[in-house]
């Protein structure tokens, strides 16, 4: 068998498998399995005396991979480096080039935005040299992150507890969560009232309206006294006059196709996917799925991007699809120019299907459920962005009596436009059709509905809103959102309560220390400026050593102060209220990696520990001897188990309610569903209506 003349090196085996099928028998494609060279884990690895030069080493455990790459490169006439088209991919290509002693100025770097046959073959027609601006930008980020992390983390270990960490982006993310919690605690609710009403013209359809004001001016209703003053002015025996009718046509335009951030947010809101899960599935769709006769194909474009730009080829294909399936009226002839987020690098296209002709329906039998749900979201969002706007007829009716003004607002869809394909989870439109009214008409007041309200504090961050906040503040980049959110949870700085992040005591301690001694690290403007400086290096407008030096010098001063002035923080154990069942000493509540737990106060002499559990007042439906306890998994997800574990292995993700199914006698559970809770039988034989 003849040796293959061309060697192609990518990061993952899945990507290698897909690309090799496109390139043919003269190409051998292998995977580096991610990075093969990095800073050492056991030391700082930065030479501060020689321009912050990093001391790279081969990653432990990658010896066989490197050996295989070297052997394959020796047999090849030409080596191509086809890592992902971003800073990290460029850095991987540069490290591989160094390990294999390749010429970094040679045209051996190949990049493509989608893994399809045409895109890959076209990319190999135009190889380029490694872009050292991209490499330097990534190197500056890596060096700064290493300096910050390896400088502050040992202080936290010594002064607080082992296993803690600090980093540029994760510290800002933690501060955002904690600042929001402080806002919530400091929030003072303010009373206000609404005064809705129902009207009817003759025997026609009843319609709702809201109090607007009186004597020609808009008025607020701060308390019940203000409401009663309005009601006294209304004569219930007399009709209201229609004094103003405004009819308009309103257009609602589609959202831009996905960036990494908007995809993570929408997948979290609509599919309940965590950011890490979203990126994992997107990676699978990008690297290639076996479609049977068609072979392995990358179904979406590169999934780490901050751009909403779309290629002309993709626009034309979308227009063709829309003309063929929905008709000319749904295909936009002149597309709105989507504005990229401030600070966007615009290095790649938006996230879109590699071919809009591959509809979600055509892939139902091929993709997993999770893959299909995310692909459907990406496909429909992209297609909608190429469609005409939805059109609504809107109507505002003003009714008056004795100077009291009510207004009714109605809207009715005239043309579906893009909503035929996609509606954002934050933009759902409710129709409210009003009866046909004209100035001079009269309507009777059917009833009024005064209601007291209180202003609400800002909501805690969810994964979606935290990603949005990081992006809006210019903190981090598309590749950093998921690992940042993952890290602050793993360190137990924050915990998920339902879908919302709540800071832990440990998180508040760490944030207070960093804010006091390293104020620049948690300064949002400071971190955002660094991201802009990194973008400047990438664009060839800055020197990475100067950028690192500019940020390191003030940090080094703060570090010296912190090392001498930070006092040891005592995280006091709380009394548990009962004794150890092994040695009889009092049990205490300790803080661990996964939250609080019971431990013997004589630790380490006695190592008895217990999980903190909560009885839900239901007998175990399996052994009928123990009690069902609410527990938490290592990923902080609530589940239910028997108090007699391990003697009884009963476990359930859904909460048992203490009743049996009237049909099959299986225990019933309280399951969270959209809109509330539902009591149902896991076997599907019985369910009760949703409880709000």
XYZ file of C-alpha atoms in Angstrom:
692
model
C 0.000 0.000 0.000
C 1.430 3.390 -1.078
C 2.113 6.000 1.582
C -0.346 8.861 1.599
C 1.457 12.006 0.483
C -0.463 14.583 2.522
C -0.975 14.596 6.283
C -3.764 16.718 7.791
C -3.838 17.351 11.545
C -7.067 18.417 13.296
C -8.130 18.421 16.973
C -10.747 15.681 17.211
C -11.222 12.164 15.796
C -14.800 12.993 14.715
C -13.577 15.955 12.672
C -10.725 13.832 11.247
C -13.136 11.131 10.125
C -15.419 13.615 8.369
C -12.628 15.497 6.564
C -10.764 12.391 5.380
C -13.860 11.255 3.448
C -13.944 14.568 1.569
C -10.234 14.732 0.697
C -9.762 11.279 -0.799
C -7.064 8.652 -0.669
C -4.061 10.993 -1.034
C -4.787 12.523 2.357
C -4.370 11.000 5.796
C -6.199 12.919 8.555
C -5.241 12.448 12.210
C -6.276 14.109 15.486
C -4.060 15.822 18.056
C -6.850 15.359 20.634
C -6.810 19.064 21.492
C -3.684 20.814 22.806
C -0.421 18.854 22.886
C 1.736 21.605 24.445
C 0.881 23.933 27.327
C 2.188 25.618 30.459
C 3.171 23.158 33.237
C 0.530 22.511 35.906
C 3.065 22.241 38.732
C 4.531 25.759 38.427
C 3.828 29.266 37.126
C 5.699 28.551 33.884
C 6.282 32.237 33.049
C 9.765 33.807 32.750
C 9.187 37.254 34.274
C 12.808 38.299 33.601
C 12.598 37.692 29.865
C 9.472 39.406 28.520
C 7.020 36.987 30.183
C 8.084 34.175 27.875
C 5.954 31.071 28.568
C 7.769 27.809 29.335
C 5.733 25.363 27.295
C 6.026 21.613 27.830
C 4.415 18.612 26.175
C 1.209 17.793 28.036
C 1.499 14.768 30.299
C -0.318 11.795 28.787
C 0.074 13.058 25.208
C 3.376 11.222 24.584
C 1.843 8.532 22.377
C -0.161 11.117 20.428
C 2.984 13.210 19.770
C 4.935 10.086 18.808
C 2.197 9.136 16.345
C 2.075 12.639 14.839
C 5.852 12.691 14.359
C 5.833 9.264 12.693
C 3.003 10.257 10.350
C 4.694 13.584 9.498
C 7.949 11.810 8.550
C 6.094 9.712 5.961
C 4.228 12.665 4.458
C 5.390 14.992 1.704
C 3.249 17.803 3.089
C 1.660 18.491 6.461
C -1.495 20.634 6.754
C -2.727 22.064 10.064
C -6.547 22.290 10.051
C -7.441 23.165 13.659
C -10.526 25.324 14.330
C -10.672 28.834 12.815
C -10.144 30.877 15.996
C -7.338 31.999 18.314
C -7.228 28.719 20.184
C -7.203 26.732 16.933
C -4.359 28.906 15.617
C -2.421 28.311 18.832
C -2.955 24.542 18.560
C -1.657 24.654 14.961
C 1.384 26.673 16.104
C 2.187 24.234 18.921
C 1.849 21.241 16.566
C 4.097 23.037 14.063
C 6.716 23.501 16.805
C 6.564 19.870 17.961
C 6.951 18.630 14.365
C 9.673 21.188 13.499
C 7.613 22.606 10.644
C 8.381 25.970 9.073
C 5.837 28.390 10.691
C 6.032 30.655 7.627
C 5.096 27.855 5.213
C 1.597 27.823 3.713
C 0.361 24.825 5.686
C -2.532 26.338 7.689
C -6.013 25.505 6.412
C -9.211 27.023 7.829
C -12.891 26.504 7.035
C -16.056 27.786 8.666
C -18.125 24.673 7.968
C -17.222 21.013 7.492
C -18.859 20.315 4.148
C -17.240 18.841 1.053
C -17.112 22.101 -0.907
C -15.949 24.230 2.038
C -13.136 21.817 2.932
C -11.931 21.346 -0.659
C -11.988 25.111 -1.286
C -9.965 25.717 1.883
C -7.230 23.315 0.758
C -6.869 25.287 -2.474
C -5.797 28.355 -0.449
C -3.578 27.333 2.487
C -1.841 30.152 4.357
C 0.910 30.515 6.915
C 0.171 30.464 10.649
C -1.215 33.854 11.722
C 1.115 34.887 14.549
C -1.179 37.782 15.495
C -3.858 35.235 16.427
C -1.275 33.101 18.236
C 0.060 36.106 20.170
C -3.459 37.190 21.200
C -4.134 33.696 22.550
C -0.707 33.604 24.184
C -1.313 36.934 25.945
C -4.655 35.654 27.295
C -3.054 32.400 28.460
C -0.124 34.156 30.154
C -2.311 36.724 31.942
C -4.800 34.081 33.049
C -1.941 31.937 34.368
C -0.396 34.885 36.259
C -3.711 35.860 37.862
C -4.795 32.308 38.646
C -1.464 31.005 39.945
C -0.871 34.178 42.008
C -4.236 34.586 43.741
C -5.217 30.902 44.138
C -2.365 30.004 46.576
C -3.378 32.998 48.733
C -6.955 31.722 48.817
C -5.725 28.221 49.724
C -3.628 29.592 52.605
C -6.129 32.128 53.917
C -9.509 30.487 53.202
C -9.407 26.795 52.186
C -7.740 24.454 49.729
C -9.125 23.831 46.268
C -10.205 27.427 45.574
C -9.304 29.412 42.487
C -9.545 32.897 41.049
C -9.395 34.069 37.466
C -9.994 37.178 35.395
C -13.353 36.267 33.859
C -14.650 33.944 36.591
C -14.057 36.633 39.252
C -16.124 39.149 37.263
C -18.885 36.571 36.720
C -18.954 35.867 40.474
C -19.054 39.592 41.239
C -22.045 40.050 38.901
C -23.955 37.316 40.778
C -23.040 38.726 44.194
C -23.797 42.341 43.243
C -27.208 41.243 42.016
C -27.820 39.440 45.330
C -26.901 42.626 47.214
C -29.350 44.592 45.051
C -32.076 42.085 45.898
C -31.369 42.249 49.644
C -31.250 46.059 49.633
C -34.414 46.369 47.556
C -37.365 48.110 49.232
C -40.714 47.238 47.576
C -42.970 50.143 46.644
C -46.739 49.883 46.538
C -48.691 50.683 43.376
C -52.143 49.841 42.053
C -53.716 48.982 38.730
C -57.342 49.614 37.841
C -58.366 47.356 34.970
C -61.904 47.450 33.621
C -64.172 45.571 31.250
C -66.332 47.405 28.705
C -69.063 46.405 26.267
C -70.595 48.195 23.305
C -74.265 47.268 23.163
C -74.504 43.492 23.080
C -71.144 43.108 21.405
C -68.003 41.393 22.596
C -66.611 42.527 25.964
C -63.122 44.003 25.908
C -60.528 44.945 28.532
C -59.010 48.376 29.125
C -56.651 49.891 31.680
C -56.849 53.133 33.623
C -54.695 55.790 31.932
C -55.350 58.996 33.868
C -57.787 61.844 34.203
C -58.284 65.410 33.021
C -56.167 64.717 29.956
C -53.048 63.614 31.855
C -51.479 60.225 32.559
C -51.698 59.429 36.277
C -50.100 56.799 38.515
C -52.037 55.001 41.263
C -49.652 54.845 44.248
C -52.171 53.612 46.822
C -55.774 52.560 47.458
C -56.787 56.155 48.232
C -55.853 57.149 44.664
C -57.909 54.220 43.321
C -60.955 55.192 45.384
C -60.674 58.788 44.168
C -60.891 57.558 40.555
C -63.830 55.231 41.290
C -65.764 58.102 42.935
C -65.526 60.089 39.706
C -67.020 57.248 37.641
C -70.802 57.202 37.197
C -71.659 53.544 36.666
C -75.066 54.452 35.293
C -73.558 56.399 32.403
C -71.598 55.047 29.410
C -68.024 56.017 28.513
C -67.475 57.991 25.307
C -64.960 56.837 22.707
C -62.851 59.996 22.264
C -59.910 58.661 20.300
C -59.227 55.695 18.001
C -55.765 55.151 16.533
C -55.216 52.397 13.976
C -51.738 51.525 12.754
C -49.867 48.800 10.994
C -46.868 47.517 12.940
C -44.035 45.395 11.601
C -42.060 42.990 13.740
C -38.710 42.015 12.291
C -36.904 38.706 12.844
C -33.948 38.365 15.181
C -30.451 37.995 13.756
C -29.042 34.475 13.294
C -27.284 33.039 16.318
C -23.960 34.093 17.761
C -22.432 31.831 20.425
C -23.914 33.980 23.170
C -27.445 34.226 21.762
C -27.477 30.481 21.001
C -26.485 29.670 24.597
C -29.142 32.035 25.949
C -31.966 30.732 23.757
C -31.026 27.066 24.314
C -31.072 27.700 28.064
C -34.437 29.477 27.996
C -36.203 27.277 25.465
C -34.550 23.853 25.776
C -33.320 24.127 29.387
C -29.775 23.282 28.210
C -26.804 24.389 30.294
C -24.181 26.370 28.378
C -21.719 23.464 28.507
C -24.300 21.042 27.094
C -25.212 23.483 24.317
C -21.574 23.816 23.247
C -20.949 20.067 23.436
C -23.912 19.319 21.132
C -23.019 22.204 18.794
C -19.488 20.767 18.525
C -20.952 17.409 17.468
C -23.152 19.046 14.822
C -20.188 21.074 13.518
C -17.686 18.204 13.376
C -19.973 15.902 11.437
C -22.870 13.457 11.640
C -23.146 10.289 9.551
C -26.133 10.809 7.236
C -26.005 7.363 5.635
C -25.699 7.517 1.842
C -24.555 11.131 1.980
C -21.720 10.195 4.334
C -20.509 12.223 7.321
C -21.393 15.908 7.049
C -20.941 18.929 9.304
C -24.486 20.186 9.841
C -23.736 23.685 11.178
C -21.064 26.327 10.750
C -18.400 27.024 13.377
C -20.104 27.498 16.741
C -17.714 29.977 18.414
C -18.515 33.338 16.890
C -19.688 36.803 17.870
C -20.755 37.799 14.358
C -24.231 37.873 12.777
C -22.776 38.007 9.248
C -24.081 35.511 6.668
C -22.411 34.486 3.388
C -24.093 35.375 0.098
C -24.253 31.656 -0.817
C -26.209 30.847 2.365
C -28.558 33.805 1.744
C -29.268 32.621 -1.795
C -29.945 29.039 -0.651
C -32.351 30.295 2.047
C -34.203 32.446 -0.510
C -34.513 29.450 -2.849
C -35.882 27.264 -0.056
C -38.416 29.900 1.017
C -39.664 30.468 -2.551
C -40.097 26.714 -3.047
C -41.777 25.919 0.288
C -43.620 29.003 1.578
C -43.821 31.293 -1.432
C -42.387 34.597 -2.562
C -44.189 36.640 0.105
C -42.128 35.047 2.884
C -38.672 35.593 1.363
C -37.161 38.955 2.235
C -35.993 40.824 -0.860
C -34.012 43.394 1.114
C -32.606 42.046 4.364
C -32.055 44.257 7.398
C -28.393 44.675 8.212
C -27.892 43.074 11.612
C -25.615 45.023 13.902
C -22.889 42.958 15.544
C -22.528 43.217 19.337
C -20.169 45.987 20.449
C -16.592 44.711 20.459
C -17.385 41.751 18.182
C -14.369 40.339 16.344
C -16.505 39.404 13.299
C -13.974 36.718 12.368
C -16.571 34.146 11.284
C -20.113 33.902 10.051
C -23.062 33.564 12.382
C -24.068 30.046 13.439
C -26.281 28.588 10.710
C -27.034 25.223 9.074
C -24.400 24.263 6.491
C -27.355 23.670 4.156
C -30.842 24.960 4.885
C -32.131 22.189 2.594
C -31.362 19.715 5.409
C -34.553 20.332 7.329
C -34.998 19.099 10.907
C -37.725 16.723 9.662
C -35.266 15.079 7.263
C -32.878 14.374 10.167
C -35.407 13.019 12.708
C -34.286 9.422 12.268
C -30.565 10.298 12.336
C -29.933 12.777 15.143
C -30.328 12.109 18.848
C -33.164 13.955 20.589
C -30.781 16.553 22.047
C -28.992 17.074 18.734
C -32.278 17.439 16.854
C -33.651 20.007 19.301
C -30.570 22.236 19.039
C -30.289 21.801 15.257
C -33.981 22.720 14.871
C -33.372 25.871 16.916
C -30.355 26.894 14.780
C -32.098 26.011 11.496
C -35.327 27.872 12.262
C -33.548 30.951 13.707
C -31.365 31.258 10.592
C -34.220 30.735 8.145
C -36.407 33.238 10.010
C -33.617 35.844 9.782
C -33.931 35.664 5.978
C -37.700 36.151 5.978
C -40.131 39.055 5.760
C -41.399 40.729 8.951
C -44.636 39.783 10.685
C -47.320 42.445 10.193
C -49.930 43.381 12.809
C -52.943 45.668 12.716
C -52.901 47.595 15.992
C -55.668 49.657 17.515
C -55.753 52.025 20.504
C -59.128 53.110 21.847
C -59.477 55.893 24.413
C -62.657 56.020 26.532
C -63.618 58.928 28.805
C -66.258 59.761 31.384
C -66.204 62.629 33.881
C -62.527 63.246 33.012
C -61.517 59.616 33.785
C -59.546 58.082 30.882
C -59.225 54.393 30.033
C -57.243 52.975 27.145
C -57.636 49.644 25.388
C -54.885 48.306 23.129
C -55.494 45.564 20.612
C -53.466 43.851 17.906
C -54.223 41.236 15.308
C -51.814 39.459 13.006
C -52.226 40.492 9.395
C -49.318 38.512 7.935
C -47.273 35.845 9.751
C -43.951 36.493 8.012
C -41.011 34.958 9.865
C -43.212 33.839 12.803
C -44.421 31.003 10.583
C -40.999 29.454 11.211
C -39.664 30.861 14.485
C -40.554 32.914 17.550
C -37.918 33.907 20.089
C -38.697 32.853 23.655
C -38.468 36.519 24.692
C -40.643 37.911 21.891
C -43.835 35.879 21.953
C -46.751 37.992 20.789
C -50.275 37.675 22.194
C -53.166 38.802 20.023
C -55.977 40.896 21.480
C -58.704 41.766 18.992
C -60.875 44.749 19.893
C -64.416 45.327 18.577
C -64.743 47.821 15.743
C -65.106 51.190 17.501
C -65.156 54.757 16.235
C -64.933 58.208 17.820
C -68.386 59.142 19.130
C -69.355 55.573 20.007
C -70.272 54.706 23.577
C -69.416 51.677 25.698
C -70.805 50.561 29.029
C -68.583 49.844 32.006
C -69.221 46.213 32.953
C -66.838 45.924 35.908
C -63.671 47.334 37.455
C -60.853 45.294 38.942
C -58.602 47.278 41.320
C -55.468 45.336 42.261
C -52.607 46.082 44.625
C -49.038 45.412 43.467
C -45.541 45.866 44.793
C -42.439 46.571 42.751
C -40.194 43.516 42.473
C -36.434 43.316 42.995
C -34.245 42.517 39.982
C -34.267 38.813 39.139
C -31.310 36.608 40.009
C -29.125 35.641 37.085
C -29.917 32.487 35.145
C -27.298 30.917 32.849
C -28.918 32.768 29.936
C -28.983 36.189 31.602
C -25.452 35.787 33.030
C -24.073 35.025 29.558
C -25.941 38.079 28.261
C -24.500 40.267 31.048
C -20.948 39.057 30.369
C -21.337 39.782 26.661
C -22.957 43.192 27.173
C -20.141 44.213 29.536
C -17.479 43.034 27.084
C -16.169 40.412 29.518
C -14.855 37.195 28.003
C -15.360 35.942 24.469
C -17.554 33.218 22.864
C -15.199 30.416 23.891
C -15.060 31.485 27.568
C -18.726 31.739 28.647
C -19.393 28.026 29.196
C -16.160 27.174 31.109
C -16.526 30.337 33.241
C -20.047 29.421 34.390
C -18.945 25.829 34.920
C -15.987 26.888 37.105
C -17.904 29.141 39.533
C -20.317 26.257 40.133
C -17.593 23.620 40.559
C -15.802 25.800 43.115
C -19.137 26.171 44.949
C -18.981 29.963 44.688
C -22.552 29.917 43.376
C -25.339 27.358 43.448
C -28.380 26.881 41.268
C -31.698 27.385 42.997
C -34.121 26.241 40.344
C -32.741 27.996 37.267
C -31.242 30.957 39.131
C -27.745 31.485 40.542
C -27.404 32.261 44.230
C -23.995 33.065 45.763
C -22.745 30.818 48.539
C -21.055 31.957 51.747
C -17.762 30.751 50.269
C -18.370 32.757 47.080
C -19.013 35.915 49.105
C -15.817 35.413 51.137
C -13.718 34.986 47.979
C -15.387 37.950 46.240
C -14.830 40.224 49.256
C -11.118 39.336 49.398
C -10.553 39.847 45.673
C -12.562 43.078 45.649
C -10.549 44.473 48.578
C -7.058 43.453 47.505
C -7.342 43.018 43.707
C -9.938 45.619 42.675
C -8.856 45.658 39.017
C -9.524 41.919 38.635
C -13.227 42.355 39.397
C -13.504 45.731 37.666
C -15.768 45.179 34.656
C -14.332 48.100 32.651
C -10.779 46.923 33.336
C -11.543 43.378 32.138
C -13.449 44.629 29.084
C -10.491 46.885 28.130
C -8.188 43.875 28.298
C -10.469 41.985 25.900
C -10.263 44.937 23.500
C -6.468 44.970 23.829
C -6.391 41.250 22.964
C -8.533 42.000 19.904
C -5.982 44.672 18.987
C -3.144 42.129 19.158
C -5.154 39.819 16.881
C -5.622 42.660 14.407
C -1.862 43.322 14.403
C -2.259 46.612 16.279
C -0.526 45.730 19.536
C 2.441 43.892 21.030
C 1.480 41.042 23.347
C 4.451 41.522 25.685
C 3.614 45.218 26.199
C -0.045 44.367 26.882
C 0.917 41.744 29.482
C 3.408 44.135 31.096
C 0.820 46.929 31.244
C -1.534 44.692 33.254
C 1.049 42.802 35.299
C 2.893 45.728 36.898
C -0.041 47.157 38.940
C -1.176 43.588 39.697
C 2.270 42.721 41.114
C 1.988 45.647 43.551
C -1.468 44.493 44.688
C -0.102 40.967 45.093
C 2.655 42.042 47.499
C 0.123 43.929 49.624
C -2.294 40.992 49.673
C 0.367 38.468 50.704
C 1.177 40.471 53.843
C -2.206 41.963 54.764
C -4.834 39.275 54.109
C -5.695 37.585 57.378
C -6.753 33.959 57.621
C -10.500 33.565 57.211
C -12.166 31.145 59.596
C -15.201 29.433 58.083
C -16.845 28.454 61.356
C -18.568 25.108 61.648
C -22.239 25.311 62.649
C -23.537 22.954 65.382
C -25.699 20.250 63.781
C -27.805 19.661 66.912
C -27.123 15.937 67.270
C -24.233 13.616 68.184
C -22.021 11.368 66.077
C -23.437 7.838 65.942
C -19.894 6.409 65.875
C -18.007 8.204 68.685
C -20.692 10.273 70.416
C -19.023 13.667 69.815
C -21.191 16.567 68.588
C -21.786 16.686 64.833
C -21.188 19.972 62.962
C -22.101 21.421 59.568
C -19.028 21.886 57.355
C -18.542 23.508 53.960
C -17.327 21.150 51.260
C -16.762 21.179 47.513
C -20.383 20.286 46.816
C -21.945 22.385 49.553
C -22.639 21.844 53.237
C -22.579 18.433 54.938
C -22.626 16.921 58.449
C -19.269 15.855 59.898
C -17.975 14.753 63.282
C -16.384 17.562 65.320
C -13.498 15.184 66.166
C -12.281 15.106 62.530
C -9.724 13.816 61.567
C -9.810 11.363 64.496
C -13.366 10.436 63.548
C -14.262 10.677 59.845
C -18.018 10.140 60.127
C -19.915 12.289 57.594
C -23.525 12.463 56.451
C -25.301 14.257 53.664
C -27.692 17.014 54.733
C -31.116 15.752 53.812
C -34.695 16.911 54.253
C -37.675 14.661 54.944
C -40.670 15.424 52.698
C -43.210 13.649 54.921
C -43.771 10.687 52.595
C -43.200 7.002 53.389
C -40.842 5.176 51.008
C -43.100 3.609 48.326
C -40.681 0.697 47.841
C -39.800 -0.654 51.332
C -42.622 1.094 53.285
C -40.223 1.399 56.252
C -38.037 4.416 55.562
C -38.892 8.032 54.826
C -38.361 9.710 51.457
C -35.549 12.279 51.726
C -34.726 15.198 49.467
C -31.067 14.913 48.471
C -28.681 16.643 46.074
C -26.470 15.028 43.471
C -22.847 16.101 42.926
C -24.138 18.344 40.148
C -26.459 20.015 42.700
C -29.584 18.492 41.171
C -32.359 17.556 43.619
C -33.468 13.921 43.750
C -35.432 11.767 46.200
C -34.237 8.620 47.953
C -35.040 6.355 50.881
C -33.655 7.098 54.355
C -32.726 3.388 54.615
C -30.225 3.561 51.744
C -28.258 1.372 50.969
C -30.648 -1.278 52.393
C -33.373 0.239 50.182
C -32.322 1.579 46.770
C -35.447 3.641 45.999
C -34.599 6.773 43.993
C -36.617 9.249 41.927
C -35.923 12.555 40.173
C -39.568 13.536 40.712
C -41.082 14.116 44.146
C -43.364 11.297 45.411
C -46.648 12.660 46.805
C -47.643 9.762 49.109
C -50.543 8.524 46.972
C -50.873 5.628 44.549
C -52.155 5.672 40.987
C -55.870 4.721 40.962
C -55.283 2.746 37.751
C -52.051 0.739 38.229
C -51.237 1.374 41.942
C -47.751 2.790 41.113
C -46.760 5.718 43.339
C -47.680 9.166 41.999
C -45.135 11.982 41.620
C -45.216 15.760 41.503
C -43.541 16.655 38.222
C -42.494 20.142 37.143
C -44.043 21.050 33.807
C -44.288 24.250 31.818
C -46.666 26.514 33.689
C -46.525 24.776 37.078
C -46.660 21.282 38.591
C -48.561 18.156 37.613
C -49.434 15.077 39.669
C -48.976 12.038 37.449
C -48.170 8.355 37.279
C -44.676 7.562 35.906
C -46.288 4.718 33.914
C -48.492 7.217 32.088
C -51.772 5.743 33.361
C -52.988 8.795 35.271
C -52.498 12.552 35.606
C -54.140 15.454 37.376
C -54.449 18.966 35.997
C -51.579 21.425 36.252
C -51.231 23.249 39.559
C -49.884 26.776 39.245
